[in-house]
PDB file of C-alpha atoms in Angstrom:
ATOM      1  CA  UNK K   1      62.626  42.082  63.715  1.00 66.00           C
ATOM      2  CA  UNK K   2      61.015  42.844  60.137  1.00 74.00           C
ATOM      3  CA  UNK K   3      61.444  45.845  58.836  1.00 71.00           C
ATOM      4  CA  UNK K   4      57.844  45.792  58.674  1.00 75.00           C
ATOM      5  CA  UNK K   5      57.265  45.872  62.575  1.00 81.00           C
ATOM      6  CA  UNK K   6      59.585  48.375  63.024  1.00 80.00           C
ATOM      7  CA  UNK K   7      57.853  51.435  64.350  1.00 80.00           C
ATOM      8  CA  UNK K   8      58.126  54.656  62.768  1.00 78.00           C
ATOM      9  CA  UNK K   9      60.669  56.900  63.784  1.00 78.00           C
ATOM     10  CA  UNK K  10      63.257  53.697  64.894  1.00 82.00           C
ATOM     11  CA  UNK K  11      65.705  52.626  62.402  1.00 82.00           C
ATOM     12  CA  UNK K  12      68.826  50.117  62.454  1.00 83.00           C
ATOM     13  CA  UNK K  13      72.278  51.942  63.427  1.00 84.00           C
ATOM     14  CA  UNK K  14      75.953  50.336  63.335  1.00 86.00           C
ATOM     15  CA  UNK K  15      77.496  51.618  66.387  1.00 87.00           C
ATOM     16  CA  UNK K  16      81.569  51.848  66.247  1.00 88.00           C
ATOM     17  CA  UNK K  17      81.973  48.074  67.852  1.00 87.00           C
ATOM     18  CA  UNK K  18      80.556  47.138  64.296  1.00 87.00           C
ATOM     19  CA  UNK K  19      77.289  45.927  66.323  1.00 90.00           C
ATOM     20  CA  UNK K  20      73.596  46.977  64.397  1.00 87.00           C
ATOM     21  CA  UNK K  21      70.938  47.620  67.019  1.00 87.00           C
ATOM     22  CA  UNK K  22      68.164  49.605  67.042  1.00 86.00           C
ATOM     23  CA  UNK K  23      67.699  53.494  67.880  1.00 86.00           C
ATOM     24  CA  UNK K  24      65.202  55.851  67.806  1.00 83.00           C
ATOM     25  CA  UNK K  25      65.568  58.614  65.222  1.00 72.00           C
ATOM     26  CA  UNK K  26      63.510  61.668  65.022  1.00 69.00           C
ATOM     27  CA  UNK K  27      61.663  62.039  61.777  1.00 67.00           C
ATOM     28  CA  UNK K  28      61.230  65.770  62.004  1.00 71.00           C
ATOM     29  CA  UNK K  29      64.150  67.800  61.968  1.00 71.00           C
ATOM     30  CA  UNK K  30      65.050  69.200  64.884  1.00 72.00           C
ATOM     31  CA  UNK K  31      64.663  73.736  64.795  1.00 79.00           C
ATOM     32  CA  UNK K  32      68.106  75.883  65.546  1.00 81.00           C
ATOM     33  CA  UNK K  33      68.001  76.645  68.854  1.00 79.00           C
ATOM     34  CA  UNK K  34      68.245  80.483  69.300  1.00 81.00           C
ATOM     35  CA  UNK K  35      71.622  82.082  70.711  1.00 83.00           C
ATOM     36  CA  UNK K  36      70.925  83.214  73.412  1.00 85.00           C
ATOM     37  CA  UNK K  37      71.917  87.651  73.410  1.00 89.00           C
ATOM     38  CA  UNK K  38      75.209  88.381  75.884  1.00 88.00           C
ATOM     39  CA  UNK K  39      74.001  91.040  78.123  1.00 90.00           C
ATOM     40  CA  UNK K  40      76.378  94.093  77.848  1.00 91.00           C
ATOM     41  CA  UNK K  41      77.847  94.089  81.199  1.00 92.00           C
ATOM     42  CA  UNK K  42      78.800  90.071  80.822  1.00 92.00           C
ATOM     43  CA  UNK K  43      81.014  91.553  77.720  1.00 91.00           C
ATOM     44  CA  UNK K  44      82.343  94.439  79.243  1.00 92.00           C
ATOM     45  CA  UNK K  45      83.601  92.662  82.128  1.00 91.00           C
ATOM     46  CA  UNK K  46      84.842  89.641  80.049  1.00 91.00           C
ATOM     47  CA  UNK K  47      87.140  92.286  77.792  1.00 92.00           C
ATOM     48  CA  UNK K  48      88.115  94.163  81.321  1.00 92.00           C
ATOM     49  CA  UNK K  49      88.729  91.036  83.199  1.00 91.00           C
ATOM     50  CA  UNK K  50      92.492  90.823  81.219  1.00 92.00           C
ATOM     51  CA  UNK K  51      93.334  94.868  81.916  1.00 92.00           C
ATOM     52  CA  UNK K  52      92.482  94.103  85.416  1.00 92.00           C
ATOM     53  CA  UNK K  53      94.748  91.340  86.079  1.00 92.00           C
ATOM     54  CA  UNK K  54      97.530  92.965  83.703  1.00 93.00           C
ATOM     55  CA  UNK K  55      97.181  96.129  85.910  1.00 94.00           C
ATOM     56  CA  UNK K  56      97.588  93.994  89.388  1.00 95.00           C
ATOM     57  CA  UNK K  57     100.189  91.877  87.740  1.00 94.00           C
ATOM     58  CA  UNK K  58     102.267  95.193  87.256  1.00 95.00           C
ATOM     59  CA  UNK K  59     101.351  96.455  90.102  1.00 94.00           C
ATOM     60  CA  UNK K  60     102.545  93.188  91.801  1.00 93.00           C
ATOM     61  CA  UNK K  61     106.468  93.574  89.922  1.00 94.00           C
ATOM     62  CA  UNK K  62     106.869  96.892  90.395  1.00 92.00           C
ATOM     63  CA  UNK K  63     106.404  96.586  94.227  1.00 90.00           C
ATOM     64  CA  UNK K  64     108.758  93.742  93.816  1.00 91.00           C
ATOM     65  CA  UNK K  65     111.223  95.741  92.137  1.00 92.00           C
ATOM     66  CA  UNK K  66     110.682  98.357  94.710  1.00 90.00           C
ATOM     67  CA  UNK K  67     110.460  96.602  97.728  1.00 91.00           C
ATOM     68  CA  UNK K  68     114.291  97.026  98.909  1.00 90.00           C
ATOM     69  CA  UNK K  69     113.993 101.249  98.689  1.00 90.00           C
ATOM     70  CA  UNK K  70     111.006 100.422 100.228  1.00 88.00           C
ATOM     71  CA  UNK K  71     112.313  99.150 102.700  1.00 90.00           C
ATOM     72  CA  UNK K  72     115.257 101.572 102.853  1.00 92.00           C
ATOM     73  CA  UNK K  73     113.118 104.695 102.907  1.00 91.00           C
ATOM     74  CA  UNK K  74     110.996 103.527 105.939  1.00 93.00           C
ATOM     75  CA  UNK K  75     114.283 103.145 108.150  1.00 93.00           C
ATOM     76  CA  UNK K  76     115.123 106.668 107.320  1.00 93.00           C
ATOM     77  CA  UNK K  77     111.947 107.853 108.135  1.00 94.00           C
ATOM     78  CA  UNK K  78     112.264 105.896 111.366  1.00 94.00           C
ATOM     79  CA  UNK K  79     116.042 107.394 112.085  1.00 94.00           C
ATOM     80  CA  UNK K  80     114.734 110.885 111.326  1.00 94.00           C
ATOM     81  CA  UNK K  81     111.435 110.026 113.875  1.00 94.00           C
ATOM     82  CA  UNK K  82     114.085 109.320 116.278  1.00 94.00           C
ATOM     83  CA  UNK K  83     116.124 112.394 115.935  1.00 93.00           C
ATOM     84  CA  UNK K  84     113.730 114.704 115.877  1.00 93.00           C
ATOM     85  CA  UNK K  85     112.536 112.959 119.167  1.00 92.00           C
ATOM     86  CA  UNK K  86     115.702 113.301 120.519  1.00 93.00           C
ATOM     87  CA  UNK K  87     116.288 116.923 119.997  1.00 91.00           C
ATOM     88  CA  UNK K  88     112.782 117.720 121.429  1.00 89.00           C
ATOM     89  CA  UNK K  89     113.671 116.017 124.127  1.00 88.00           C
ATOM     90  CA  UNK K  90     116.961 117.734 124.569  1.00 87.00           C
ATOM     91  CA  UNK K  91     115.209 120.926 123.873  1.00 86.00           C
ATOM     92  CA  UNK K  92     112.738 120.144 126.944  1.00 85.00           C
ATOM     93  CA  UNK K  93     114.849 119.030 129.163  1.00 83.00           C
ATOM     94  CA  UNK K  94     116.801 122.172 128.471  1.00 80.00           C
ATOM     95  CA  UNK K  95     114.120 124.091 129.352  1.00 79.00           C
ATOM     96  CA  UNK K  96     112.803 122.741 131.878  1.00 79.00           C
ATOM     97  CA  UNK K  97     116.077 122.585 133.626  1.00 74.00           C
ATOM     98  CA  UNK K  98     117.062 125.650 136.067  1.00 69.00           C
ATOM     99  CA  UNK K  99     120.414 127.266 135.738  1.00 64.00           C
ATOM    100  CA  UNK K 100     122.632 127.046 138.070  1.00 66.00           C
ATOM    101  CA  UNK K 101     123.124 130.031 140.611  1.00 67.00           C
ATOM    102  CA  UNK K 102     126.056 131.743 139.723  1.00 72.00           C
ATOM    103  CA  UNK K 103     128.531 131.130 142.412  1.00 73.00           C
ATOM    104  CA  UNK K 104     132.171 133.185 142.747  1.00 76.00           C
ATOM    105  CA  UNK K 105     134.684 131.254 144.219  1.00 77.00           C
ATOM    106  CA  UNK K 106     137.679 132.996 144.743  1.00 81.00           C
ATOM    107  CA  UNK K 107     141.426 131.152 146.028  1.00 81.00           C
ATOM    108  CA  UNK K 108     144.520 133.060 147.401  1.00 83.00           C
ATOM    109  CA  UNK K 109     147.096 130.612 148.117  1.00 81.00           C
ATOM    110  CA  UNK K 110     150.373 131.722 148.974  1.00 84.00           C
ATOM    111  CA  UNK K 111     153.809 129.017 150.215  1.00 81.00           C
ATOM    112  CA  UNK K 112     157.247 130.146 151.643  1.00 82.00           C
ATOM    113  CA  UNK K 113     160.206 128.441 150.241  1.00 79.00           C
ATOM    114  CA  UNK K 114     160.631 125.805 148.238  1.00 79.00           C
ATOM    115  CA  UNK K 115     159.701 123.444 150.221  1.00 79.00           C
ATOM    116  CA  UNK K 116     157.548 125.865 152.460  1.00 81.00           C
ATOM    117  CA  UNK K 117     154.166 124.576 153.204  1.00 83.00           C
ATOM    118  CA  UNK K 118     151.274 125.943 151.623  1.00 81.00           C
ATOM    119  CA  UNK K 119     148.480 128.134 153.357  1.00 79.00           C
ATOM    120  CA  UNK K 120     144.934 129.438 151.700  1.00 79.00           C
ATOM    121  CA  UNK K 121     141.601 131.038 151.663  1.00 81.00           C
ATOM    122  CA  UNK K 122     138.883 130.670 149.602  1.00 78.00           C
ATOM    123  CA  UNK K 123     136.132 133.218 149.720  1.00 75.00           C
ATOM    124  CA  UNK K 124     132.346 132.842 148.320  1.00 71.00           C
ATOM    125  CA  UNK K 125     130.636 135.663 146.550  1.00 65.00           C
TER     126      UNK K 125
END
């Protein structure tokens, strides 16, 4: 093509292969698109986004680090659920329970001898 038929606003380009072809090329220069304004939440969640994770991160080690007295301190609190059942259970039963009627028993046993055979009476109050 003549660079006389060319229309306007296409010129020749080399493109990296080292191959000249034809593109279109704007004759106007092209106006700055605006930036576009960051809302004010978008920024303050973008700068609390890293406290928030460092926070749970923390959080995340020191439960680590604490997990064994953790783990400790629940089977005390389980041993002292269990005593503390155990004496209110003792206590109810004990309560609950009726004493015994109060019962004298009273043995005379007396033996002639030393081989003598041995007699007795035993009398209830």
């Amino acid at each position: 093509m003549l660079p006389a038929e060319i229309p306007p606003g296409v010129q020749y380009v080399t493109l990296p292969g080292g191959a000249r072809t034809l593109a279109y090329a704007p004759t106007t220069p092209a106006e700055p698109v605006p930036a576009a304004r960051i809302p004010v939440w978008a920024k303050t969640t973008a700068l609390l986004a890293p406290t928030v994770g460092g926070g749970i991160g923390a959080a995340s080690l020191g439960l680590a680090y604490a997990a064994p007295g953790l783990i400790a301190l629940t089977e005390a609190l389980w041993a002292a659920v269990a005593l503390i059942a155990a004496g209110g259970a003792a206590l109810l039963l004990a309560r609950t329970r009726r004493a015994p009627a109060s019962t004298h028993i009273t043995q005379h046993i007396t033996a002639t001898g030393l081989f003598g055979r041995a007699h007795g009476t035993t009398h209830h109050r």
